[in-house]
């Protein structure tokens, strides 16, 4: 795989030709954003970091089969999205009753209200079926198109539309019911 | 404001605020863990290379003999002349789509060639044509001998050939349709009131389509048999939850499919009975596709987390990797 001089998809990183150096450069560029993505899909920081580390380990093993730098980022996002799902499946029961996010310290005024709103929305998201949650995070956090989400998750565009539509509908109902 | 749009706006704002609060290990510190992993990968590669080199001499002698016999057994009727598009030998012709491009791949060597833009590639029953979906959502048929493509329907997904190869079934929104390839006439089989409707395959007798429906609130896909002459869809395979990727075997005697509840690639008789687990997964398989080898002895599937294309012998349950991937291979077919 060859590097590119101006590549926003890889965080503007010029990827070196050597595999280890290229993966390391990509790691520095994407580590934070991928951990944030993983953190929205799993319930703790350690698991999120493990998912991203696993994704980079897989990327390193398959570096030679990637066509270009864009494919590397596509691969990483897909590996994080699917890796998060596999992690959650392995401890599904525990997660079913686990707290969604650590409670923030109580605070007064507008900031507290906003944090409450944020927590309600994210908690509602967390209670949706996994596929709907996955699609909504990719759509509304990464701002991926339906086609990009379909390619990332390996499902049809019709399925993306369906999950997105039903996810938003279910989330609306949950937020209406929220105290 | 529309309640859904309002929810979407609230969700977008909440996700970005939540992401901003995420703390994580410094990348310089985290990269040391990655470096250990990369060193481990290099050692593993070196060991595997040494083992592979030691086995080559044995495989060259015994493998060649076995594969030669295998080739003779797998021969299927195909055009005698050379195709205009790069294809492996008959019996080894895997098609797959990745990143909006259709590729051919040699089942024996793993060598891939880019064919044309598209997705959902499906071989015609006689192996002379490939149906696919273009970037703009058209159903196209490509003649392998001339390399020429023609649009046969607009706005559709997931084409499936009729057993005689004279029609294509496909899905457009909630409509399940067929198109006559000689006349271009479309016929609506049914309109299904479900959030997701997909097409898996055309039954070997030609009298029904196997469709995928999601009528639940949780993304659970079930299979139904839809008569082409009209009528209501009837649950197939007992309507077991989250079953996808169904394909009929070349001789029509069995079906292969993924089932989430059983975490398996399973087979069953064509009427949906006698379900057998061919391959059990450690973690539940995601929605994906499965394809039969032309002789019906092997099944091809995509490992969703890695994108690797893998094959399992239905008889011996022995698996092998056909090709490792860097991007996901969404759908495939084998002839």
Coordinates of C-alpha atoms in Angstrom, one line a residue:
Chain A
X1 CA 0.0 0.0 0.0
X2 CA 1.3 3.4 -0.8
X3 CA 1.0 6.6 1.2
X4 CA -0.7 9.8 0.1
X5 CA 0.5 13.3 0.5
X6 CA -2.8 14.9 1.4
X7 CA -5.2 12.6 2.9
X8 CA -7.9 13.9 5.1
X9 CA -9.3 10.4 5.5
X10 CA -6.1 9.4 7.4
X11 CA -5.9 12.6 9.4
X12 CA -3.7 14.3 6.9
X13 CA -0.9 11.8 7.6
X14 CA 1.6 10.9 5.0
X15 CA 1.9 7.2 5.4
X16 CA 5.4 5.8 5.2
X17 CA 6.0 2.8 2.9
X18 CA 7.1 0.5 5.7
X19 CA 4.3 -1.4 7.3
X20 CA 5.2 -0.9 10.9
X21 CA 5.9 2.8 10.5
X22 CA 2.7 3.3 8.4
X23 CA 0.5 1.6 11.0
X24 CA 2.1 3.6 13.8
X25 CA 1.6 6.8 12.0
X26 CA -2.1 5.9 11.4
X27 CA -2.3 4.9 15.1
X28 CA -1.1 8.3 16.3
X29 CA -3.5 10.1 13.9
X30 CA -6.6 8.0 14.6
X31 CA -6.2 6.6 18.1
X32 CA -8.3 9.3 19.9
X33 CA -11.1 9.5 17.4
X34 CA -11.5 5.7 17.2
X35 CA -11.5 5.3 21.0
X36 CA -14.2 7.9 21.1
X37 CA -16.2 6.0 18.5
X38 CA -15.7 2.7 20.4
X39 CA -16.6 4.4 23.7
X40 CA -20.0 5.3 22.2
X41 CA -20.6 1.6 21.4
X42 CA -19.2 -0.1 24.6
X43 CA -19.6 0.9 28.2
X44 CA -16.1 1.5 29.5
X45 CA -12.9 3.1 28.5
X46 CA -10.7 -0.1 28.9
X47 CA -12.9 -2.1 26.6
X48 CA -13.0 0.8 24.1
X49 CA -9.2 0.9 24.0
X50 CA -9.0 -2.9 23.7
X51 CA -11.3 -2.8 20.7
X52 CA -9.2 -0.2 19.0
X53 CA -5.9 -2.0 19.8
X54 CA -7.4 -5.2 18.3
X55 CA -8.5 -3.3 15.2
X56 CA -4.9 -2.0 14.7
X57 CA -3.5 -5.4 15.3
X58 CA -5.7 -6.8 12.6
X59 CA -4.9 -3.9 10.3
X60 CA -1.1 -4.7 10.8
X61 CA -1.6 -8.4 9.9
X62 CA -3.6 -7.5 6.7
X63 CA -1.7 -4.4 5.7
X64 CA -0.5 -6.0 2.4
X65 CA -4.0 -6.7 1.2
X66 CA -5.2 -3.1 1.5
X67 CA -5.6 -1.1 -1.7
X68 CA -4.9 2.4 -0.3
X69 CA -4.9 4.6 2.7
X70 CA -8.7 5.2 2.5
X71 CA -9.2 1.4 2.8
X72 CA -7.1 1.4 6.0
X73 CA -9.5 3.9 7.7
X74 CA -12.5 2.1 6.3
X75 CA -11.1 -1.2 7.7
X76 CA -10.4 0.3 11.1
X77 CA -13.9 1.7 11.5
X78 CA -15.5 -1.6 10.4
X79 CA -13.2 -3.5 12.8
X80 CA -14.1 -1.2 15.7
X81 CA -17.8 -1.3 15.0
X82 CA -17.8 -5.1 14.7
X83 CA -15.2 -5.6 17.4
X84 CA -17.4 -3.6 19.8
X85 CA -20.3 -5.8 19.0
X86 CA -18.3 -9.0 19.6
X87 CA -17.1 -7.7 23.0
X88 CA -20.6 -6.8 24.0
X89 CA -22.0 -10.2 22.9
X90 CA -19.5 -12.0 25.1
X91 CA -20.9 -10.4 28.2
X92 CA -24.4 -9.6 27.0
X93 CA -26.1 -10.5 30.3
X94 CA -23.9 -8.3 32.4
X95 CA -24.3 -5.4 30.1
X96 CA -28.1 -5.7 30.1
X97 CA -28.2 -4.4 33.6
X98 CA -24.9 -2.4 33.6
X99 CA -24.9 1.4 34.1
X100 CA -24.7 3.1 30.8
X101 CA -22.2 5.7 31.7
X102 CA -20.6 6.7 35.0
X103 CA -22.7 9.2 36.6
X104 CA -21.4 12.7 36.3
X105 CA -20.8 14.8 39.4
X106 CA -23.9 16.7 40.4
X107 CA -23.9 20.3 39.2
X108 CA -26.3 23.1 39.3
X109 CA -27.7 25.5 36.7
X110 CA -27.6 25.2 32.9
X111 CA -24.6 22.9 32.6
X112 CA -26.4 20.3 34.8
X113 CA -29.5 20.5 32.8
X114 CA -27.5 20.0 29.6
X115 CA -25.7 17.1 31.1
X116 CA -28.9 15.6 32.2
X117 CA -30.3 15.9 28.6
X118 CA -27.1 14.4 27.2
X119 CA -27.3 11.5 29.6
X120 CA -31.0 10.8 28.8
X121 CA -30.3 10.8 25.1
X122 CA -27.3 8.5 25.3
X123 CA -29.0 6.3 27.8
X124 CA -31.9 6.0 25.5
X125 CA -29.5 5.1 22.7
X126 CA -27.9 2.5 24.8
X127 CA -31.2 0.7 25.3
X128 CA -31.9 0.3 21.6
X129 CA -31.1 -3.0 19.9
X130 CA -27.5 -3.3 19.0
X131 CA -27.8 -2.8 15.2
X132 CA -29.9 0.3 15.6
X133 CA -27.4 1.8 18.0
X134 CA -24.5 1.0 15.7
X135 CA -26.2 2.6 12.7
X136 CA -27.2 5.7 14.7
X137 CA -23.7 6.3 16.1
X138 CA -22.2 5.9 12.6
X139 CA -24.9 8.2 11.2
X140 CA -25.0 11.0 13.8
X141 CA -21.5 10.9 15.3
X142 CA -19.4 10.1 12.3
X143 CA -21.8 11.6 9.8
X144 CA -21.4 8.7 7.4
X145 CA -23.8 8.4 4.5
X146 CA -26.2 5.4 4.2
X147 CA -24.0 3.9 1.6
X148 CA -20.9 4.3 3.8
X149 CA -22.7 2.7 6.8
X150 CA -23.8 -0.2 4.6
X151 CA -20.3 -0.8 3.4
X152 CA -18.9 -0.5 6.9
X153 CA -21.3 -2.9 8.5
X154 CA -21.8 -5.2 5.6
X155 CA -25.5 -4.7 5.3
X156 CA -27.7 -3.3 2.5
X157 CA -28.6 0.3 2.2
X158 CA -32.2 -0.7 2.8
X159 CA -31.3 -2.3 6.1
X160 CA -29.4 0.9 7.1
X161 CA -32.5 3.0 6.3
X162 CA -34.7 0.6 8.3
X163 CA -32.4 0.5 11.4
X164 CA -32.0 4.2 11.3
X165 CA -35.7 5.0 10.9
X166 CA -36.7 2.5 13.6
X167 CA -33.9 3.6 15.9
X168 CA -34.9 7.3 15.8
X169 CA -38.6 6.4 16.2
X170 CA -37.8 4.2 19.3
X171 CA -35.5 6.8 20.7
X172 CA -38.2 9.5 20.3
X173 CA -40.6 7.3 22.2
X174 CA -38.1 6.7 25.0
X175 CA -37.3 10.4 25.3
X176 CA -41.0 11.3 25.5
X177 CA -41.4 8.8 28.3
X178 CA -38.3 10.0 30.1
X179 CA -39.1 12.0 33.3
Chain B
X1 CA -40.0 20.7 14.1
X2 CA -40.7 17.1 13.1
X3 CA -40.3 15.0 16.3
X4 CA -37.9 12.6 14.5
X5 CA -35.8 15.4 13.2
X6 CA -35.7 16.9 16.7
X7 CA -34.6 13.6 18.2
X8 CA -31.9 13.3 15.5
X9 CA -30.6 16.7 16.4
X10 CA -30.6 16.0 20.1
X11 CA -28.9 12.7 19.4
X12 CA -26.2 14.3 17.3
X13 CA -25.5 16.9 19.9
X14 CA -25.5 14.4 22.7
X15 CA -23.1 12.0 20.9
X16 CA -20.6 14.8 20.2
X17 CA -20.7 16.1 23.8
X18 CA -20.4 12.6 25.1
X19 CA -17.4 11.9 22.8
X20 CA -15.8 15.1 24.0
X21 CA -15.8 13.8 27.6
X22 CA -14.1 10.5 26.7
X23 CA -10.7 10.2 28.2
X24 CA -8.1 7.7 26.9
X25 CA -4.6 6.6 27.3
X26 CA -2.1 9.0 25.7
X27 CA -1.3 7.7 22.2
X28 CA 2.5 7.7 22.8
X29 CA 1.8 5.3 25.7
X30 CA -0.7 3.3 23.9
X31 CA 1.5 2.9 20.9
X32 CA 3.9 0.8 22.9
X33 CA 1.3 -1.8 23.3
X34 CA 0.7 -1.7 19.6
X35 CA 4.5 -2.1 19.0
X36 CA 4.5 -5.3 21.1
X37 CA 1.6 -6.6 19.0
X38 CA 3.4 -5.8 15.8
X39 CA 6.5 -7.6 17.0
X40 CA 4.3 -10.6 17.9
X41 CA 2.8 -10.5 14.4
X42 CA 6.3 -10.5 12.8
X43 CA 7.4 -13.5 14.9
X44 CA 4.1 -15.3 14.1
X45 CA 4.6 -14.7 10.4
X46 CA 8.2 -15.9 10.5
X47 CA 7.1 -19.2 12.2
X48 CA 4.2 -19.7 9.9
X49 CA 6.5 -19.1 6.9
X50 CA 9.0 -21.7 8.1
X51 CA 6.2 -24.2 8.7
X52 CA 4.7 -23.5 5.3
X53 CA 8.1 -23.9 3.6
X54 CA 8.5 -27.3 5.2
X55 CA 5.1 -28.4 4.0
X56 CA 5.5 -27.2 0.4
X57 CA 7.4 -30.2 -0.8
X58 CA 4.7 -32.6 0.4
X59 CA 1.9 -30.4 -0.8
X60 CA 3.4 -30.0 -4.3
X61 CA 3.4 -33.7 -4.8
X62 CA 0.2 -34.8 -3.1
X63 CA -1.8 -31.6 -3.4
X64 CA -1.3 -31.4 -7.2
X65 CA -2.6 -34.9 -7.6
X66 CA -5.6 -34.2 -5.4
X67 CA -6.4 -30.9 -7.1
X68 CA -6.2 -32.4 -10.6
X69 CA -8.7 -35.0 -9.6
X70 CA -10.8 -32.4 -7.9
X71 CA -10.8 -30.2 -11.1
X72 CA -12.2 -33.0 -13.2
X73 CA -15.0 -33.6 -10.7
X74 CA -15.9 -29.9 -10.4
X75 CA -16.1 -29.2 -14.2
X76 CA -19.4 -27.4 -15.0
X77 CA -20.8 -26.5 -18.4
X78 CA -19.4 -23.0 -19.4
X79 CA -18.8 -21.3 -22.7
X80 CA -15.9 -22.8 -24.7
X81 CA -14.5 -19.5 -25.9
X82 CA -12.4 -17.2 -23.7
X83 CA -14.5 -14.7 -21.6
X84 CA -13.9 -11.0 -22.3
X85 CA -13.5 -10.3 -18.6
X86 CA -10.8 -11.8 -16.4
X87 CA -12.2 -15.0 -14.8
X88 CA -10.5 -18.0 -13.2
X89 CA -11.1 -21.5 -14.5
X90 CA -14.6 -22.9 -14.4
X91 CA -15.4 -24.3 -10.9
X92 CA -13.1 -21.8 -9.3
X93 CA -14.9 -18.6 -10.2
X94 CA -15.9 -16.6 -7.1
X95 CA -17.5 -13.2 -7.6
X96 CA -17.6 -10.7 -4.7
X97 CA -18.2 -7.1 -4.3
X98 CA -16.2 -4.7 -2.1
X99 CA -16.3 -0.9 -2.0
X100 CA -18.8 -0.8 -4.9
X101 CA -16.6 -2.9 -7.2
X102 CA -17.2 -6.4 -8.4
X103 CA -14.2 -8.7 -8.4
X104 CA -13.5 -12.2 -9.6
X105 CA -11.4 -14.4 -7.4
X106 CA -9.8 -17.8 -8.0
X107 CA -11.1 -20.2 -5.3
X108 CA -7.9 -22.2 -5.5
X109 CA -5.2 -19.4 -5.6
X110 CA -7.0 -16.5 -4.0
X111 CA -6.0 -14.3 -6.9
X112 CA -8.5 -11.4 -7.4
X113 CA -9.2 -9.3 -10.5
X114 CA -11.3 -6.2 -10.7
X115 CA -14.3 -6.6 -13.1
X116 CA -16.6 -3.6 -13.0
X117 CA -18.4 -1.2 -10.6
X118 CA -21.3 -2.8 -8.8
X119 CA -22.5 -4.9 -5.9
X120 CA -24.6 -8.0 -5.2
X121 CA -23.0 -10.1 -8.1
X122 CA -24.8 -13.3 -9.0
X123 CA -23.9 -15.8 -11.6
X124 CA -26.6 -16.8 -14.1
X125 CA -27.5 -20.5 -14.0
X126 CA -25.6 -21.2 -17.2
X127 CA -22.5 -19.2 -16.1
X128 CA -22.7 -16.9 -19.1
X129 CA -23.9 -13.7 -17.4
X130 CA -23.5 -11.8 -14.1
X131 CA -26.3 -9.9 -12.5
X132 CA -25.3 -7.0 -10.3
X133 CA -26.5 -3.6 -8.9
X134 CA -24.8 -0.5 -10.2
X135 CA -23.8 2.5 -8.1
X136 CA -26.9 4.3 -9.2
X137 CA -29.2 1.4 -8.1
X138 CA -29.8 -0.2 -11.5
X139 CA -30.0 -3.9 -11.9
X140 CA -27.5 -4.8 -14.7
X141 CA -26.6 -8.0 -16.5
X142 CA -23.1 -8.4 -17.9
X143 CA -22.3 -10.9 -20.6
X144 CA -19.1 -12.6 -19.7
X145 CA -18.2 -13.4 -23.3
X146 CA -18.5 -9.9 -24.6
X147 CA -18.0 -8.0 -21.3
X148 CA -21.0 -5.7 -22.2
X149 CA -23.5 -4.7 -19.6
X150 CA -27.1 -3.7 -20.0
X151 CA -29.6 -2.3 -17.5
X152 CA -32.6 -4.5 -17.0
X153 CA -34.3 -2.6 -14.1
X154 CA -33.9 0.7 -12.3
X155 CA -34.0 1.2 -8.6
X156 CA -33.5 -2.3 -7.2
X157 CA -31.3 -4.4 -4.9
X158 CA -30.4 -8.0 -4.3
X159 CA -31.0 -9.6 -7.7
X160 CA -31.6 -13.4 -7.9
X161 CA -31.8 -15.4 -11.0
X162 CA -34.8 -17.7 -11.9
X163 CA -33.7 -21.3 -12.2
X164 CA -34.1 -21.1 -16.0
X165 CA -32.1 -17.9 -16.2
X166 CA -34.8 -16.0 -18.1
X167 CA -35.9 -13.7 -15.2
X168 CA -34.4 -11.8 -12.3
X169 CA -36.1 -11.2 -9.0
X170 CA -35.2 -8.1 -7.0
X171 CA -36.4 -5.8 -4.3
X172 CA -37.3 -2.1 -4.7
X173 CA -38.3 -0.6 -1.4
X174 CA -41.1 -2.7 -0.1
X175 CA -41.9 -4.2 -3.5
X176 CA -40.7 -7.6 -4.6
X177 CA -40.5 -7.8 -8.3
X178 CA -39.3 -9.9 -11.2
X179 CA -38.2 -8.7 -14.7
X180 CA -38.3 -10.7 -17.9
X181 CA -34.8 -10.4 -19.4
X182 CA -36.1 -10.9 -23.0
X183 CA -38.8 -8.3 -22.9
X184 CA -37.7 -6.1 -20.0
X185 CA -41.3 -6.3 -18.6
X186 CA -41.5 -6.0 -14.8
X187 CA -44.0 -7.8 -12.7
X188 CA -44.7 -7.0 -9.1
X189 CA -45.0 -10.1 -7.0
X190 CA -45.9 -8.5 -3.7
X191 CA -45.7 -5.3 -1.6
X192 CA -44.6 -6.2 1.9
X193 CA -45.5 -4.0 4.8
X194 CA -42.3 -4.4 6.8
X195 CA -39.5 -2.0 7.6
X196 CA -37.0 -4.1 5.7
X197 CA -37.5 -6.4 2.8
X198 CA -34.7 -8.3 1.1
X199 CA -34.4 -11.1 -1.5
X200 CA -32.3 -14.2 -0.7
X201 CA -32.8 -16.6 -3.5
X202 CA -35.2 -18.0 -6.1
X203 CA -36.5 -21.5 -5.2
X204 CA -35.2 -24.2 -7.6
X205 CA -38.7 -25.2 -8.7
X206 CA -39.2 -21.6 -9.9
X207 CA -42.5 -21.2 -8.1
X208 CA -41.4 -19.0 -5.2
X209 CA -38.9 -16.5 -4.0
X210 CA -37.2 -16.7 -0.5
X211 CA -37.4 -13.2 1.0
X212 CA -35.9 -11.7 4.1
X213 CA -38.3 -9.7 6.3
X214 CA -37.7 -7.6 9.4
X215 CA -41.1 -7.2 11.1
X216 CA -39.7 -6.9 14.5
X217 CA -38.7 -3.8 16.4
X218 CA -35.2 -5.1 16.9
X219 CA -33.6 -5.8 13.6
X220 CA -34.5 -9.5 13.6
X221 CA -34.6 -10.8 10.1
X222 CA -36.7 -13.9 9.3
X223 CA -37.1 -15.8 6.0
X224 CA -40.3 -16.3 4.2
X225 CA -41.4 -18.2 1.0
X226 CA -43.2 -15.9 -1.4
X227 CA -45.1 -17.6 -4.3
X228 CA -44.2 -15.9 -7.6
X229 CA -47.8 -16.4 -8.8
X230 CA -49.0 -14.2 -5.9
X231 CA -50.1 -14.9 -2.3
X232 CA -48.9 -14.2 1.2
X233 CA -45.4 -14.9 2.4
X234 CA -45.2 -18.0 4.5
X235 CA -42.5 -18.4 7.2
X236 CA -39.6 -20.5 5.9
X237 CA -37.2 -22.5 8.2
X238 CA -39.8 -22.2 10.9
X239 CA -39.5 -18.5 10.9
X240 CA -36.4 -18.8 13.2
X241 CA -35.1 -15.4 14.2
X242 CA -32.2 -13.6 12.5
X243 CA -31.6 -16.0 9.6
X244 CA -29.9 -14.5 6.6
X245 CA -27.7 -15.3 3.6
X246 CA -29.8 -18.2 2.4
X247 CA -28.8 -19.9 -0.8
X248 CA -30.1 -23.1 -2.5
X249 CA -27.5 -25.8 -3.3
X250 CA -26.8 -26.2 -7.1
X251 CA -28.9 -29.4 -7.2
X252 CA -31.7 -27.7 -5.2
X253 CA -31.8 -30.4 -2.6
X254 CA -30.7 -28.3 0.4
X255 CA -30.3 -24.7 1.5
X256 CA -27.4 -23.1 3.4
X257 CA -27.9 -20.1 5.7
X258 CA -26.6 -18.2 8.7
X259 CA -28.6 -18.4 11.9
X260 CA -27.9 -16.0 14.7
X261 CA -29.6 -18.0 17.5
X262 CA -27.6 -21.1 16.6
X263 CA -24.5 -19.0 15.8
X264 CA -23.9 -21.2 12.8
X265 CA -23.7 -21.8 9.1
X266 CA -26.4 -24.4 8.8
X267 CA -28.0 -26.5 6.1
X268 CA -31.5 -27.8 5.7
X269 CA -33.5 -29.7 3.2
X270 CA -35.2 -27.5 0.6
X271 CA -38.5 -27.5 2.5
X272 CA -36.7 -26.2 5.6
X273 CA -36.5 -29.4 7.6
X274 CA -33.5 -31.4 8.8
X275 CA -31.5 -28.5 10.0
X276 CA -27.8 -29.4 10.5
X277 CA -25.0 -27.2 11.8
X278 CA -22.1 -27.1 9.4
X279 CA -20.0 -24.5 11.2
X280 CA -20.5 -23.1 14.7
X281 CA -19.1 -19.7 15.5
X282 CA -17.5 -18.6 18.8
X283 CA -19.4 -15.4 18.5
X284 CA -22.7 -15.0 16.7
X285 CA -22.3 -14.4 13.0
X286 CA -23.4 -11.0 11.6
X287 CA -25.7 -10.6 8.7
X288 CA -23.8 -11.9 5.7
X289 CA -23.9 -14.1 2.7
X290 CA -23.1 -17.8 2.1
X291 CA -22.4 -19.4 -1.3
X292 CA -22.3 -23.0 -2.5
X293 CA -19.4 -24.3 -4.5
X294 CA -20.5 -25.4 -8.0
X295 CA -20.3 -29.1 -7.0
X296 CA -22.3 -28.5 -3.8
X297 CA -19.5 -29.9 -1.5
X298 CA -18.3 -26.6 0.0
X299 CA -19.7 -23.4 1.4
X300 CA -18.1 -20.0 1.1
X301 CA -18.7 -17.2 3.7
X302 CA -17.2 -13.9 4.8
X303 CA -15.7 -13.4 8.2
X304 CA -17.4 -10.1 9.1
X305 CA -14.8 -8.9 11.5
X306 CA -11.9 -9.5 9.2
X307 CA -13.4 -9.6 5.8
X308 CA -11.6 -12.9 5.1
X309 CA -13.3 -15.2 2.6
X310 CA -13.4 -18.7 4.0
X311 CA -14.6 -22.1 2.7
X312 CA -15.8 -25.1 4.6
X313 CA -16.3 -28.6 3.3
X314 CA -19.9 -29.7 4.0
X315 CA -18.8 -33.3 4.4
X316 CA -15.6 -33.1 6.4
X317 CA -16.2 -29.7 8.1
X318 CA -12.6 -28.7 7.2
X319 CA -12.2 -25.0 6.8
X320 CA -9.7 -22.9 4.8
X321 CA -9.1 -19.3 4.0
X322 CA -9.5 -18.4 0.4
X323 CA -8.4 -14.8 0.7
X324 CA -7.6 -12.3 3.4
X325 CA -9.3 -9.0 3.1
X326 CA -8.6 -5.4 3.9
X327 CA -12.1 -4.3 3.2
X328 CA -15.4 -6.1 3.7
X329 CA -16.7 -8.3 0.9
X330 CA -20.4 -7.8 1.1
X331 CA -21.8 -10.5 -1.2
X332 CA -20.5 -13.2 -3.3
X333 CA -21.3 -16.1 -5.6
X334 CA -19.4 -19.1 -6.9
X335 CA -19.4 -21.0 -10.1

